[in-house]
Coordinates of C-alpha atoms and ligand atoms in Angstrom, one line a residue:
X1355 CA -21.5 91.3 22.0
X1356 CA -18.4 92.8 23.4
X1357 CA -15.9 90.2 24.7
X1358 CA -14.2 92.3 27.3
X1359 CA -16.4 93.5 30.1
X1360 CA -14.1 94.9 32.8
X1361 CA -14.8 94.5 36.4
X1362 CA -12.4 96.6 38.5
X1363 CA -11.9 94.0 41.1
X1364 CA -10.7 91.5 38.5
X1365 CA -7.9 93.7 37.3
X1366 CA -4.4 92.1 37.2
X1367 CA -2.8 95.5 37.8
X1368 CA -2.2 99.0 36.4
X1369 CA 0.1 100.3 33.8
X1370 CA 3.3 101.7 35.4
X1371 CA 5.2 102.6 32.3
X1372 CA 4.8 102.6 28.5
X1373 CA 7.6 102.5 25.9
X1374 CA 6.4 102.4 22.3
X1375 CA 4.9 98.9 22.2
X1376 CA 6.0 97.6 25.6
X1377 CA 4.2 98.2 28.8
X1378 CA 5.1 97.4 32.4
X1379 CA 2.2 96.5 34.6
X1380 CA 2.3 96.7 38.4
X1381 CA 0.5 93.8 40.0
X1382 CA -0.6 94.1 43.6
X1383 CA -2.2 90.7 44.1
X1384 CA 0.4 88.0 44.4
X1385 CA -2.1 85.3 43.6
X1386 CA -2.8 86.9 40.3
X1387 CA 0.9 87.2 39.5
X1388 CA 1.4 83.6 40.2
X1389 CA -1.3 82.6 37.7
X1390 CA 0.4 84.7 35.0
X1391 CA 2.7 83.0 32.5
X1392 CA 5.0 84.1 29.8
X1393 CA 3.2 84.1 26.4
X1394 CA -0.2 84.5 27.9
X1395 CA -2.4 87.3 26.8
X1396 CA -3.5 90.4 28.6
X1397 CA -5.9 93.2 27.7
X1398 CA -5.5 96.8 28.6
X1399 CA -8.2 99.5 28.8
X1400 CA -7.7 102.0 26.1
X1401 CA -8.4 105.7 26.1
X1402 CA -11.0 105.2 23.3
X1403 CA -14.2 103.5 24.4
X1404 CA -14.9 100.2 22.6
X1405 CA -11.2 99.6 21.9
X1406 CA -8.9 97.2 23.8
X1407 CA -5.2 96.8 23.5
X1408 CA -3.9 93.2 23.5
X1409 CA -0.5 92.4 24.9
X1410 CA 1.6 89.3 25.0
X1411 CA 3.3 88.6 28.4
X1412 CA 7.1 88.6 28.0
X1413 CA 8.4 88.7 31.5
X1414 CA 7.2 88.3 35.0
X1415 CA 9.2 89.6 38.0
X1416 CA 8.5 89.3 41.6
X1417 CA 10.5 91.1 44.3
X1418 CA 9.5 89.5 47.5
X1419 CA 10.2 91.2 50.8
X1420 CA 12.8 88.6 51.5
X1421 CA 14.7 89.2 48.3
X1422 CA 14.4 92.9 48.8
X1423 CA 16.2 92.6 52.2
X1424 CA 19.1 90.6 50.8
X1425 CA 19.1 92.9 47.8
X1426 CA 19.4 95.8 50.1
X1427 CA 22.3 94.3 52.0
X1428 CA 24.3 93.8 48.8
X1429 CA 23.3 97.2 47.7
X1430 CA 24.6 98.7 51.0
X1431 CA 27.9 97.0 50.5
X1432 CA 28.4 98.7 47.1
X1433 CA 26.6 101.8 48.3
X1434 CA 23.7 101.6 45.8
X1435 CA 20.5 103.5 46.4
X1436 CA 17.9 101.4 48.2
X1437 CA 15.5 99.5 45.9
X1438 CA 11.9 100.6 46.0
X1439 CA 9.5 98.5 48.2
X1440 CA 8.0 95.3 46.9
X1441 CA 7.2 95.5 43.2
X1442 CA 5.6 92.7 41.2
X1443 CA 5.9 93.4 37.5
X1444 CA 4.6 92.0 34.3
X1445 CA 6.2 93.1 31.0
X1446 CA 4.0 92.7 28.0
X1447 CA 4.4 93.7 24.3
X1448 CA 1.4 95.1 22.7
X1449 CA 0.5 93.3 19.6
X1450 CA -2.9 94.6 18.4
X1451 CA -6.2 96.1 19.1
X1452 CA -9.6 94.5 19.5
X1453 CA -12.4 96.9 18.5
X1454 CA -16.0 96.1 19.7
X1455 CA -17.6 97.3 16.6
X1456 CA -16.4 98.5 13.2
X1457 CA -19.4 99.4 10.9
X1458 CA -21.5 96.4 10.8
X1459 CA -18.8 94.0 12.1
X1460 CA -18.5 93.1 15.8
X1461 CA -15.2 92.3 17.5
X1462 CA -12.6 93.1 14.9
X1463 CA -9.0 92.4 15.7
X1464 CA -6.3 94.5 14.1
X1465 CA -2.6 94.0 14.3
X1466 CA -2.0 97.7 14.8
X1467 CA -2.1 99.8 17.9
X1468 CA -4.9 102.3 17.4
X1469 CA -4.1 104.0 20.7
X1470 CA -1.5 103.8 23.3
X1471 CA -2.3 102.9 26.9
X1472 CA -2.3 105.5 29.6
X1473 CA -0.4 105.4 32.8
X1474 CA -2.6 103.8 35.5
X1475 CA -4.8 102.2 32.9
X1476 CA -6.1 98.9 34.2
X1477 CA -4.9 95.6 32.8
X1478 CA -6.7 92.2 32.8
X1479 CA -5.6 88.7 32.2
X1480 CA -7.3 87.0 29.2
X1481 CA -8.3 83.6 30.5
X1482 CA -11.1 81.1 30.7
X1483 CA -14.2 81.9 28.6
X1484 CA -12.9 85.3 27.6
X1485 CA -9.8 83.6 26.1
X1486 CA -12.0 81.1 24.2
X1487 CA -14.1 83.9 22.8
X1488 CA -11.1 86.0 21.9
X1489 CA -9.5 83.1 20.1
X1490 CA -12.7 82.5 18.1
X1491 CA -12.5 86.1 16.9
X1492 CA -8.9 85.8 16.0
X1493 CA -9.4 82.5 14.1
X1494 CA -12.4 83.7 12.3
X1495 CA -10.4 83.9 9.1
X1496 CA -12.5 85.7 6.5
X1497 CA -13.9 84.0 3.4
X1498 CA -16.2 81.3 2.5
X1499 CA -15.4 77.6 2.0
X1500 CA -12.9 75.3 3.6
X1501 CA -10.3 77.0 5.8
X1502 CA -6.7 76.1 6.5
X1503 CA -6.7 74.7 10.0
X1504 CA -3.5 73.3 11.6
X1505 CA -4.8 72.2 15.0
X1506 CA -5.7 73.8 18.3
X1507 CA -4.1 76.5 20.4
X1508 CA -2.0 75.3 23.3
X1509 CA -3.5 78.1 25.4
X1510 CA -7.0 77.0 24.7
X1511 CA -7.6 73.5 23.4
X1512 CA -11.2 74.3 22.4
X1513 CA -10.1 77.0 20.0
X1514 CA -9.2 75.8 16.5
X1515 CA -6.1 77.4 15.0
X1516 CA -6.9 78.7 11.5
X1517 CA -4.4 80.3 9.1
X1518 CA -5.2 82.7 6.3
X1519 CA -4.6 80.4 3.4
X1520 CA -4.1 83.3 1.0
X1521 CA -1.4 85.0 3.0
X1522 CA 0.3 81.8 4.0
X1523 CA 1.2 81.0 0.4
X1524 CA 1.3 84.5 -1.1
X1525 CA 4.1 85.6 1.2
X1526 CA 6.0 82.4 1.4
X1527 CA 6.4 80.2 4.5
X1528 CA 9.0 78.3 6.4
X1529 CA 8.5 75.2 8.5
X1530 CA 11.5 74.5 10.7
X1531 CA 12.3 72.3 13.7
X1532 CA 14.9 69.8 14.8
X1533 CA 14.7 66.3 13.3
X1534 CA 11.7 64.4 14.8
X1535 CA 9.9 67.6 15.9
X1536 CA 7.0 67.0 13.5
X1537 CA 7.8 69.0 10.3
X1538 CA 6.8 66.3 8.0
X1539 CA 3.5 65.6 9.8
X1540 CA 2.7 69.4 9.8
X1541 CA 3.5 69.5 6.1
X1542 CA 1.3 66.4 5.5
X1543 CA -1.5 68.1 7.5
X1544 CA -1.3 71.2 5.3
X1545 CA -1.1 69.1 2.1
X1546 CA -4.1 67.1 3.2
X1547 CA -6.2 70.1 3.7
X1548 CA -5.1 71.7 0.4
X1549 CA -5.7 68.5 -1.5
X1550 CA -9.4 68.8 -0.7
X1551 CA -9.7 72.0 -2.6
X1552 CA -11.1 71.5 -6.1
X1553 CA -8.4 73.5 -8.0
X1554 CA -5.4 73.0 -5.7
X1555 CA -2.0 73.3 -7.4
X1556 CA 1.3 72.4 -5.7
X1557 CA 4.6 70.6 -6.2
X1558 CA 6.2 68.8 -3.3
X1559 CA 9.9 68.1 -3.5
X1560 CA 10.1 64.9 -1.5
X1561 CA 13.8 64.1 -1.1
X1562 CA 13.6 60.8 0.7
X1563 CA 10.3 59.4 -0.5
X1564 CA 8.7 60.3 2.9
X1565 CA 5.4 61.4 1.6
X1566 CA 4.5 58.1 -0.2
X1567 CA 1.7 57.3 2.2
X1568 CA -0.3 60.5 1.3
X1569 CA -3.0 59.5 -1.1
X1570 CA -6.4 60.8 -2.2
X1571 CA -8.0 62.4 -5.1
X1572 CA -6.1 65.7 -4.9
X1573 CA -2.7 64.0 -4.7
X1574 CA -0.5 62.3 -7.3
X1575 CA 2.9 60.8 -7.0
X1576 CA 5.8 61.0 -9.4
X1577 CA 9.3 59.6 -9.1
X1578 CA 12.4 60.8 -10.9
X1579 CA 13.3 57.7 -12.9
X1580 CA 15.9 55.5 -11.2
X1581 CA 18.2 52.9 -12.6
X1582 CA 15.4 50.2 -12.3
X1583 CA 13.1 52.2 -14.6
X1584 CA 15.5 52.6 -17.5
X1585 CA 14.3 50.9 -20.7
X1586 CA 11.0 49.7 -19.3
X1587 CA 9.0 52.2 -21.3
X1588 CA 7.2 53.7 -18.4
X1589 CA 6.7 57.4 -18.4
X1590 CA 4.6 60.3 -17.2
X1591 CA 1.3 58.5 -17.2
X1592 CA 2.9 55.8 -15.0
X1593 CA 4.3 58.5 -12.6
X1594 CA 7.9 58.1 -13.8
X1595 CA 9.6 61.3 -14.6
X1596 CA 12.4 61.9 -17.1
X1597 CA 14.0 65.3 -17.1
X1598 CA 15.8 65.6 -20.5
X1599 CA 19.2 67.2 -20.5
X1600 CA 18.0 69.7 -23.0
X1601 CA 15.8 71.4 -20.3
X1602 CA 18.9 72.4 -18.4
X1603 CA 19.9 76.0 -18.9
X1604 CA 23.4 76.9 -20.0
X1605 CA 24.8 77.3 -16.5
X1606 CA 23.4 74.1 -15.3
X1607 CA 24.8 72.2 -18.3
X1608 CA 28.3 73.8 -17.9
X1609 CA 28.2 72.7 -14.2
X1610 CA 27.5 69.1 -15.3
X1611 CA 30.0 69.0 -18.2
X1612 CA 32.9 71.2 -17.4
X1613 CA 35.4 70.7 -14.6
X1614 CA 36.1 74.2 -13.3
X1615 CA 39.6 73.2 -12.2
X1616 CA 40.6 72.1 -15.8
X1617 CA 42.9 74.7 -17.3
X1618 CA 40.9 74.5 -20.5
X1619 CA 37.6 75.2 -18.7
X1620 CA 36.9 78.6 -20.3
X1621 CA 37.6 77.2 -23.8
X1622 CA 35.4 74.2 -23.1
X1623 CA 32.5 76.4 -21.8
X1624 CA 32.8 78.6 -24.9
X1625 CA 32.8 75.7 -27.3
X1626 CA 29.8 74.1 -25.5
X1627 CA 27.9 77.3 -25.8
X1628 CA 28.6 77.7 -29.5
X1629 CA 27.9 74.1 -30.3
X1630 CA 24.7 73.9 -28.4
X1631 CA 23.3 76.9 -30.2
X1632 CA 24.3 75.2 -33.5
X1633 CA 22.6 72.0 -32.4
X1634 CA 19.4 73.7 -31.3
X1635 CA 19.3 75.7 -34.5
X1636 CA 19.7 72.6 -36.7
X1637 CA 16.9 70.9 -34.6
X1638 CA 14.6 73.8 -35.3
X1639 CA 15.5 73.9 -39.0
X1640 CA 14.8 70.2 -39.3
X1641 CA 11.5 70.7 -37.7
X1642 CA 10.6 73.8 -39.7
X1643 CA 10.1 76.0 -36.7
X1644 CA 10.7 79.3 -38.4
X1645 CA 9.4 81.6 -35.7
X1646 CA 11.4 79.9 -33.0
X1647 CA 14.5 80.1 -35.2
X1648 CA 14.5 83.8 -35.1
X1649 CA 14.2 84.2 -31.4
X1650 CA 15.6 81.2 -29.5
X1651 CA 18.6 81.6 -27.1
X1652 CA 21.0 79.0 -25.6
X1653 CA 18.7 78.8 -22.6
X1654 CA 15.5 78.2 -24.6
X1655 CA 14.1 74.7 -23.8
X1656 CA 14.7 73.4 -27.3
X1657 CA 15.8 69.8 -27.8
X1658 CA 19.1 69.0 -29.4
X1659 CA 20.8 65.7 -30.3
X1660 CA 23.5 64.6 -27.8
X1661 CA 25.0 62.3 -30.4
X1662 CA 25.4 65.3 -32.8
X1663 CA 26.9 67.4 -30.0
X1664 CA 29.5 64.7 -29.2
X1665 CA 30.4 64.2 -32.9
X1666 CA 31.0 67.9 -33.2
X1667 CA 33.1 68.1 -30.0
X1668 CA 35.2 65.1 -31.2
X1669 CA 35.7 66.8 -34.6
X1670 CA 37.0 70.0 -33.0
X1671 CA 39.1 68.0 -30.6
X1672 CA 41.0 66.4 -33.4
X1673 CA 40.7 69.1 -36.0
X1674 CA 43.6 69.9 -38.3
X1675 CA 43.7 73.1 -40.2
X1676 CA 45.9 74.3 -43.1
X1677 CA 49.3 75.5 -41.9
X1678 CA 51.1 78.7 -42.8
X1679 CA 53.0 77.0 -45.6
X1680 CA 50.9 75.7 -48.5
X1681 CA 50.4 71.9 -48.2
X1682 CA 51.1 71.7 -44.5
X1683 CA 48.7 71.1 -41.7
X1684 CA 48.6 72.2 -38.1
X1685 CA 46.4 71.5 -35.1
X1686 CA 43.1 73.4 -34.8
X1687 CA 42.5 75.9 -32.0
X1688 CA 40.8 73.3 -29.8
X1689 CA 42.9 70.3 -30.7
X1690 CA 43.2 68.1 -27.7
X1691 CA 41.7 70.7 -25.4
X1692 CA 38.3 69.1 -25.2
X1693 CA 39.4 65.5 -24.3
X1694 CA 38.6 65.7 -20.6
X1695 CA 35.2 67.3 -21.2
X1696 CA 34.3 64.7 -23.8
X1697 CA 35.3 61.9 -21.4
X1698 CA 33.2 63.5 -18.7
X1699 CA 30.2 63.8 -21.0
X1700 CA 30.5 60.2 -22.1
X1701 CA 30.7 59.1 -18.5
X1702 CA 27.6 61.1 -17.5
X1703 CA 25.7 59.9 -20.6
X1704 CA 26.2 56.3 -19.8
X1705 CA 25.9 56.6 -16.0
X1706 CA 22.7 54.7 -15.2
X1707 CA 22.0 56.9 -12.2
X1708 CA 21.6 59.8 -14.6
X1709 CA 19.4 57.8 -17.0
X1710 CA 16.5 60.2 -16.3
X1711 CA 18.5 63.0 -18.0
X1712 CA 20.2 61.2 -20.9
X1713 CA 18.5 57.8 -21.6
X1714 CA 15.4 59.2 -23.1
X1715 CA 12.4 57.8 -24.9
X1716 CA 11.7 59.0 -28.5
X1717 CA 9.0 61.4 -27.3
X1718 CA 11.2 63.0 -24.7
X1719 CA 13.5 64.3 -27.5
X1720 CA 10.6 66.1 -29.3
X1721 CA 9.6 69.7 -29.0
X1722 CA 6.1 68.8 -27.9
X1723 CA 7.3 66.9 -25.0
X1724 CA 7.8 70.0 -22.8
X1725 CA 4.1 70.7 -23.0
X1726 CA 3.2 67.2 -21.8
X1727 CA 5.6 67.5 -18.9
X1728 CA 4.4 71.0 -18.0
X1729 CA 0.8 70.0 -18.1
X1730 CA 1.5 67.1 -15.9
X1731 CA 3.4 69.0 -13.3
X1732 CA 2.0 72.4 -13.4
X1733 CA -1.8 72.1 -13.8
X1734 CA -4.1 72.2 -10.8
X1735 CA -6.6 69.5 -10.1
X1736 CA -9.4 70.9 -12.3
X1737 CA -7.1 71.3 -15.2
X1738 CA -5.7 67.8 -15.1
X1739 CA -7.1 65.6 -17.8
X1740 CA -8.5 63.2 -15.2
X1741 CA -9.4 66.0 -12.8
X1742 CA -7.2 64.5 -10.1
X1743 CA -4.0 65.3 -8.4
X1744 CA -3.3 69.0 -8.3
X1745 CA -0.8 68.2 -5.6
X1746 CA 2.1 66.5 -7.3
X1747 CA 4.6 64.8 -4.9
X1748 CA 7.9 64.3 -6.6
X1749 CA 10.2 61.6 -5.1
X1750 CA 13.8 62.5 -5.7
X1751 CA 15.2 59.6 -3.6
X1752 CA 17.0 58.1 -6.6
X1753 CA 18.7 61.3 -7.8
X1754 CA 22.4 61.3 -6.9
X1755 CA 23.1 63.8 -4.1
X1756 CA 25.8 65.8 -6.0
X1757 CA 23.4 66.8 -8.7
X1758 CA 20.2 67.0 -6.5
X1759 CA 20.4 70.9 -6.5
X1760 CA 20.5 70.9 -10.3
X1761 CA 17.5 68.7 -10.7
X1762 CA 15.3 70.2 -8.0
X1763 CA 16.0 73.7 -9.3
X1764 CA 15.4 72.6 -12.8
X1765 CA 11.8 71.8 -11.8
X1766 CA 11.7 75.1 -9.8
X1767 CA 12.8 77.0 -12.9
X1768 CA 10.3 75.2 -15.1
X1769 CA 7.4 76.1 -12.7
X1770 CA 8.5 79.7 -12.3
X1771 CA 9.2 80.3 -16.0
X1772 CA 5.9 78.9 -17.1
X1773 CA 4.0 81.1 -14.6
X1774 CA 6.0 84.0 -15.8
X1775 CA 5.1 83.3 -19.4
X1776 CA 1.4 82.7 -18.7
X1777 CA -0.9 85.7 -19.4
X1778 CA -2.0 87.1 -16.0
X1779 CA -5.7 86.3 -16.4
X1780 CA -4.9 82.6 -17.0
X1781 CA -2.3 82.3 -14.3
X1782 CA -3.3 79.7 -11.7
X1783 CA -1.3 80.1 -8.4
X1784 CA 0.9 77.3 -7.3
X1785 CA 3.0 76.5 -4.2
X1786 CA 6.4 74.7 -4.1
X1787 CA 6.9 72.7 -1.0
X1788 CA 10.7 72.3 -0.5
X1789 CA 11.4 69.6 2.0
X1790 CA 15.0 69.3 3.3
X1791 CA 15.7 72.6 1.7
X1792 CA 19.2 72.9 3.2
X1793 CA 20.2 70.2 0.8
X1794 CA 19.6 72.2 -2.3
X1795 CA 19.1 75.8 -1.2
X1796 CA 22.1 76.1 1.1
X1797 CA 23.3 79.2 2.8
X1798 CA 26.8 78.9 1.2
X1799 CA 27.5 77.4 -2.1
X1800 CA 31.1 76.7 -1.0
X1801 CA 32.3 76.7 -4.5
X1802 CA 29.8 74.0 -5.5
X1803 CA 28.5 75.1 -8.9
X1804 CA 25.4 72.9 -8.7
X1805 CA 24.5 74.7 -5.4
X1806 CA 25.1 78.1 -7.0
X1807 CA 22.8 77.4 -9.9
X1808 CA 20.0 76.2 -7.5
X1809 CA 20.4 79.1 -5.0
X1810 CA 20.1 81.6 -7.9
X1811 CA 16.8 80.1 -9.1
X1812 CA 15.2 79.8 -5.6
X1813 CA 16.3 83.3 -4.7
X1814 CA 14.6 84.6 -7.8
X1815 CA 11.4 82.7 -6.9
X1816 CA 11.6 84.0 -3.3
X1817 CA 11.9 87.6 -4.5
X1818 CA 9.6 87.6 -7.5
X1819 CA 7.4 84.6 -7.0
X1820 CA 4.6 86.6 -5.5
X1821 CA 4.1 88.6 -8.6
X1822 CA 3.6 85.5 -10.7
X1823 CA 1.7 83.4 -8.2
X1824 CA 4.4 81.1 -7.1
X1825 CA 4.6 80.5 -3.3
X1826 CA 7.5 78.8 -1.5
X1827 CA 7.1 76.6 1.6
X1828 CA 10.7 76.0 2.8
X1829 CA 11.0 73.1 5.1
X1830 CA 14.2 72.3 7.0
X1831 CA 15.8 70.9 10.1
X1832 CA 18.8 73.3 9.8
X1833 CA 17.5 76.8 9.2
X1834 CA 21.0 78.2 9.8
X1835 CA 22.1 76.2 6.7
X1836 CA 19.3 77.3 4.5
X1837 CA 20.0 80.3 2.2
X1838 CA 19.3 83.4 4.3
X1839 CA 18.1 85.5 1.4
X1840 CA 15.4 83.0 0.7
X1841 CA 14.5 82.7 4.4
X1842 CA 14.2 86.4 4.8
X1843 CA 11.6 86.6 2.1
X1844 CA 9.3 84.2 3.9
X1845 CA 6.7 86.1 5.9
X1846 CA 5.2 83.1 7.7
X1847 CA 7.0 81.1 10.2
X1848 CA 6.0 77.7 11.6
X1849 CA 8.6 76.7 14.0
X1850 CA 8.7 73.5 15.9
X1851 CA 11.0 72.4 18.6
X1852 CA 14.5 73.7 17.8
X1853 CA 17.4 72.8 20.0
X1854 CA 20.5 73.9 18.1
X1855 CA 21.6 77.4 19.2
X1856 CA 22.7 78.6 15.7
X1857 CA 19.3 77.6 14.3
X1858 CA 17.5 79.3 17.1
X1859 CA 19.3 82.5 16.5
X1860 CA 18.5 82.5 12.8
X1861 CA 14.8 82.0 13.7
X1862 CA 15.0 84.7 16.3
X1863 CA 16.1 87.2 13.6
X1864 CA 13.1 86.3 11.5
X1865 CA 10.7 87.1 14.4
X1866 CA 9.3 90.6 14.8
X1867 CA 11.2 92.6 17.4
X1868 CA 8.3 92.8 19.8
X1869 CA 8.3 89.0 20.0
X1870 CA 11.9 88.5 20.8
X1871 CA 11.0 86.7 24.1
X1872 CA 8.6 84.4 22.3
X1873 CA 11.5 82.5 21.0
X1874 CA 12.6 81.3 24.4
X1875 CA 10.2 78.5 24.2
X1876 CA 11.7 77.1 21.0
X1877 CA 13.7 74.4 22.7
X1878 CA 10.8 73.5 25.0
X1879 CA 8.1 72.8 22.4
X1880 CA 6.5 69.4 22.5
X1881 CA 6.7 67.1 19.5
X1882 CA 3.9 68.2 17.1
X1883 CA 3.7 71.6 18.7
X1884 CA 4.5 74.8 16.7
X1885 CA 4.9 78.5 17.2
X1886 CA 3.2 80.2 14.3
X1887 CA 4.0 83.8 13.5
X1888 CA 3.3 85.9 10.4
X1889 CA 1.0 87.2 7.8
X1890 CA -1.3 84.2 7.9
X1891 CA -2.1 84.2 11.6
X1892 CA -3.5 87.3 13.3
X1893 CA -1.7 86.6 16.5
X1894 CA 1.6 84.8 17.1
X1895 CA 0.5 81.6 18.6
X1896 CA 1.5 78.3 20.0
X1897 CA -0.4 75.5 18.2
X1898 CA -0.7 71.8 18.8
X1899 CA -0.7 70.5 15.2
X1900 CA -3.4 67.9 14.6
X1901 CA -2.2 64.6 13.3
X1902 CA -2.6 64.1 9.5
X1903 CA -4.9 61.3 8.4
X1904 CA -2.1 59.6 6.4
X1905 CA 1.3 59.7 8.2
X1906 CA 4.5 60.3 6.3
X1907 CA 7.2 57.6 6.6
X1908 CA 9.4 58.7 9.4
X1909 CA 12.3 56.6 8.3
X1910 CA 13.2 56.1 12.0
X1911 CA 14.8 52.7 12.8
X1912 CA 14.2 51.4 16.3
X1913 CA 17.7 50.1 17.0
X1914 CA 17.1 48.6 20.3
X1915 CA 13.9 46.8 19.3
X1916 CA 15.5 45.5 16.2
X1917 CA 18.4 44.3 18.3
X1918 CA 16.0 42.6 20.6
X1919 CA 14.7 40.4 17.8
X1920 CA 16.1 36.8 17.7
X1921 CA 16.1 36.6 13.9
X1922 CA 16.8 39.0 11.2
X1923 CA 16.5 38.8 7.4
X1924 CA 19.9 38.3 5.7
X1925 CA 20.2 40.7 2.8
X1926 CA 23.9 41.1 2.3
X1927 CA 24.4 39.2 -0.9
X1928 CA 21.5 41.0 -2.5
X1929 CA 23.0 44.3 -1.3
X1930 CA 26.3 43.6 -2.8
X1931 CA 24.7 42.7 -6.1
X1932 CA 22.4 45.7 -6.1
X1933 CA 25.3 48.0 -5.4
X1934 CA 27.2 46.6 -8.4
X1935 CA 24.1 46.9 -10.6
X1936 CA 23.2 50.2 -9.2
X1937 CA 19.7 49.0 -9.0
X1938 CA 17.7 48.1 -5.8
X1939 CA 15.0 46.1 -7.7
Ligands
LIG2039 N1 1.2 66.6 15.3 C1 1.7 65.5 15.9 N2 1.0 64.9 16.8 C2 1.5 63.8 17.4 N3 2.7 63.2 17.1 C3 3.5 63.8 16.2 C4 3.0 65.0 15.5 N4 4.0 65.4 14.7 C5 5.0 64.5 14.8 N5 4.7 63.5 15.7 C6 5.5 62.4 16.1 O1 6.9 62.7 15.8 C7 7.5 61.8 14.9 C8 8.4 62.6 13.9 O2 7.6 63.5 13.1 P1 8.1 64.0 11.7 O3 7.1 64.9 11.2 O4 8.6 62.8 10.9 O5 9.4 64.9 12.2 P2 10.4 65.7 11.3 O6 9.9 65.7 9.9 O7 10.5 67.0 11.9 O8 11.8 65.0 11.4 C9 6.3 61.2 14.2 O9 6.6 59.9 13.7 C10 5.2 61.1 15.2 O10 5.4 60.0 16.0
LIG2040 MG1 10.9 65.1 8.0

C-alpha cells in the first residue's frame, strides 16, 4: 500500500526554486507554516508516478506584513529595491526517494534522488500516521534475526529506531557527546544487544572500569593486572590479564626504554635492536623452532629473556677491547653509553605498576602463551571453550596513564595482526570499542612517543580494518582531540549533546553537506538523545536512546548530597598507606 496519498488541499506549499538537492517551498497558509519545524520531514511530488522525494526541513522563514513594512522603510533609506510581498518559505534538503513499488517490494526507500522536483510541484508535511508508516519503512532493516535497535525516534515515539548492524561495524562508528550526555549508556545499549548474538566478537577498552555492571552470557570481564594481583598466581582464566613485554613491537619497546633526549639515544636504540634480535634467536634455538628461526624479525611476537638482555647490555656498557698497542686495553664502543638506559630498564622492571608487563608467570614467557591470550581475547562466543563471553570488556583502570596508549594499542595491534594473518574463510569479524579514545588516539602526539605508536596502529586499523573484518567504535567526549584521520574514516556518527564549539565544528565537518543545518541541535539535545547519521541508518535521525538493562557506573559524585551527610567514613590513613604500597587492596 502506498504511504503517500496526496490530497491537494493538504499541501504545505509549492516548489519555488530548486538548487541541486535544496528546494525552497512557498507556503501560503500561515497555520501550516507554524506547524513546521526544523528537522521535520516533507515529501514532494515527483515527475515520475509512484516516486516521492523526501526532504529534511532546514530553515523556515516568515515575512509578515509588519516586517515587510519596516523592512521597506530601511530599504528606502539605503535605496534598495522593494522586497516582494509576503513570502513564507521553507528550505529543505532532499535526502532520498520513496518508491511505491520496486519489483515485488513495496515502499522502498533509497538514499539517492531518482528525479528532481519540478517548479510548482506540491509539497506535503510528513506527520501523524503517515510519519509513523514512513518511519516503519525506513527502519525495516533487511535481514532475519535480531536487529540492532537503539531506541525510538524523537519525531515519532512509536517508531523504533533500528540501525543496520552490518554497516554500523563495517564502516566504523563514532559515539561523541559532552560528559554526562549518555555515551556510556548508549555504548552499553549496543553491547547488550550484540551480546545476545550467538557468535558476537568484540573488545571493549574500558579505561575507568565503568562497564563493570554489564554482565550476561555474552560478556566477560578482564582486568589488566594491577599491583594487587602480582604474585597471586591468577591469570587469564581468572580474568586477570598480563601483557608480556615481548609482545611490544620494536618502536613501543624503544619508547619505553630509551629517553629521546639522551645524547646516546640513537646508539641505545641500535643496541637494543641488535640485542633483542640476538635474544629472540637464542630463545628459538633453545626451543628448536627451526622454521621460525629462518623468518622472524625484531617485531615478531617471540619471547626473550629480560635477564639475558640486561646481562648483555651491562656487558657492552663495561666492555674493554684490545687497544692499538699490544697488551693494552681501551673502552669498547658503547662503554658507559648505556648506563642511563640500563637504569631506566631496571626501574621499569621493578615498578610494581608495570608488573603486568614484566613480572610474568612461567607460562607467560613461553611461545605457546600467545595462542592462549589470543584465543581468550579474540574468539567470538561460539569459539570460546565455555561458549560464553564473545564480548570481552578489558578494564585498564590500573594501567599508568603515561603508558596507556602503548598498552591499549598493543591489544589493538594484536587483534588487527591476528585478523590479518587469518585465512579469509576463517576470519570472524570483530569490533573494537574504544572508550575515552582521546586518551590514546589523540589528534596531536605532541612529541609523546607512546601516543605516536598508538596513533599509527589505530590509523592503520581505521584505514584497513574493513578489509580484515575489524570495526572501530570510537567513543569520546572531546572529538576535537581525537585523531582526525581516524575520525574521518568513521562512516557512522552517533552524536549526543555537544556543547563545546570546537567539538561541534569537528562533528559538523563529518556530516554530509546537505545536513549542515542538522548540527544546530547538537547543544540542545536532551541527555540520552542522539543524532544518528551514516551508513547504518537510512535517514539522519534524532533518536531517544533506550536505557540499557545494566547501567554503567557513572562515577559521578554528588558533592552536595555528600556534604549534607552528618558522618563520613575516615579513610585517610588507609589512603596514605595504599599510596606508599601502590596497592589499593
Ligand atoms: N538513554 C538514557 N536515558 C535516560 N537517562 C540517560 C540515558 N543516557 C544517559 N542517561 C543519564 O545520564 C547519565 C550520564 O550518562 P553516561 O552515559 O554515563 O554519560 P557519558 O558517558 O556521556 O559521560 C546517566 O547516569 C543517566 O542518569
Ligand atoms: Mg562515559
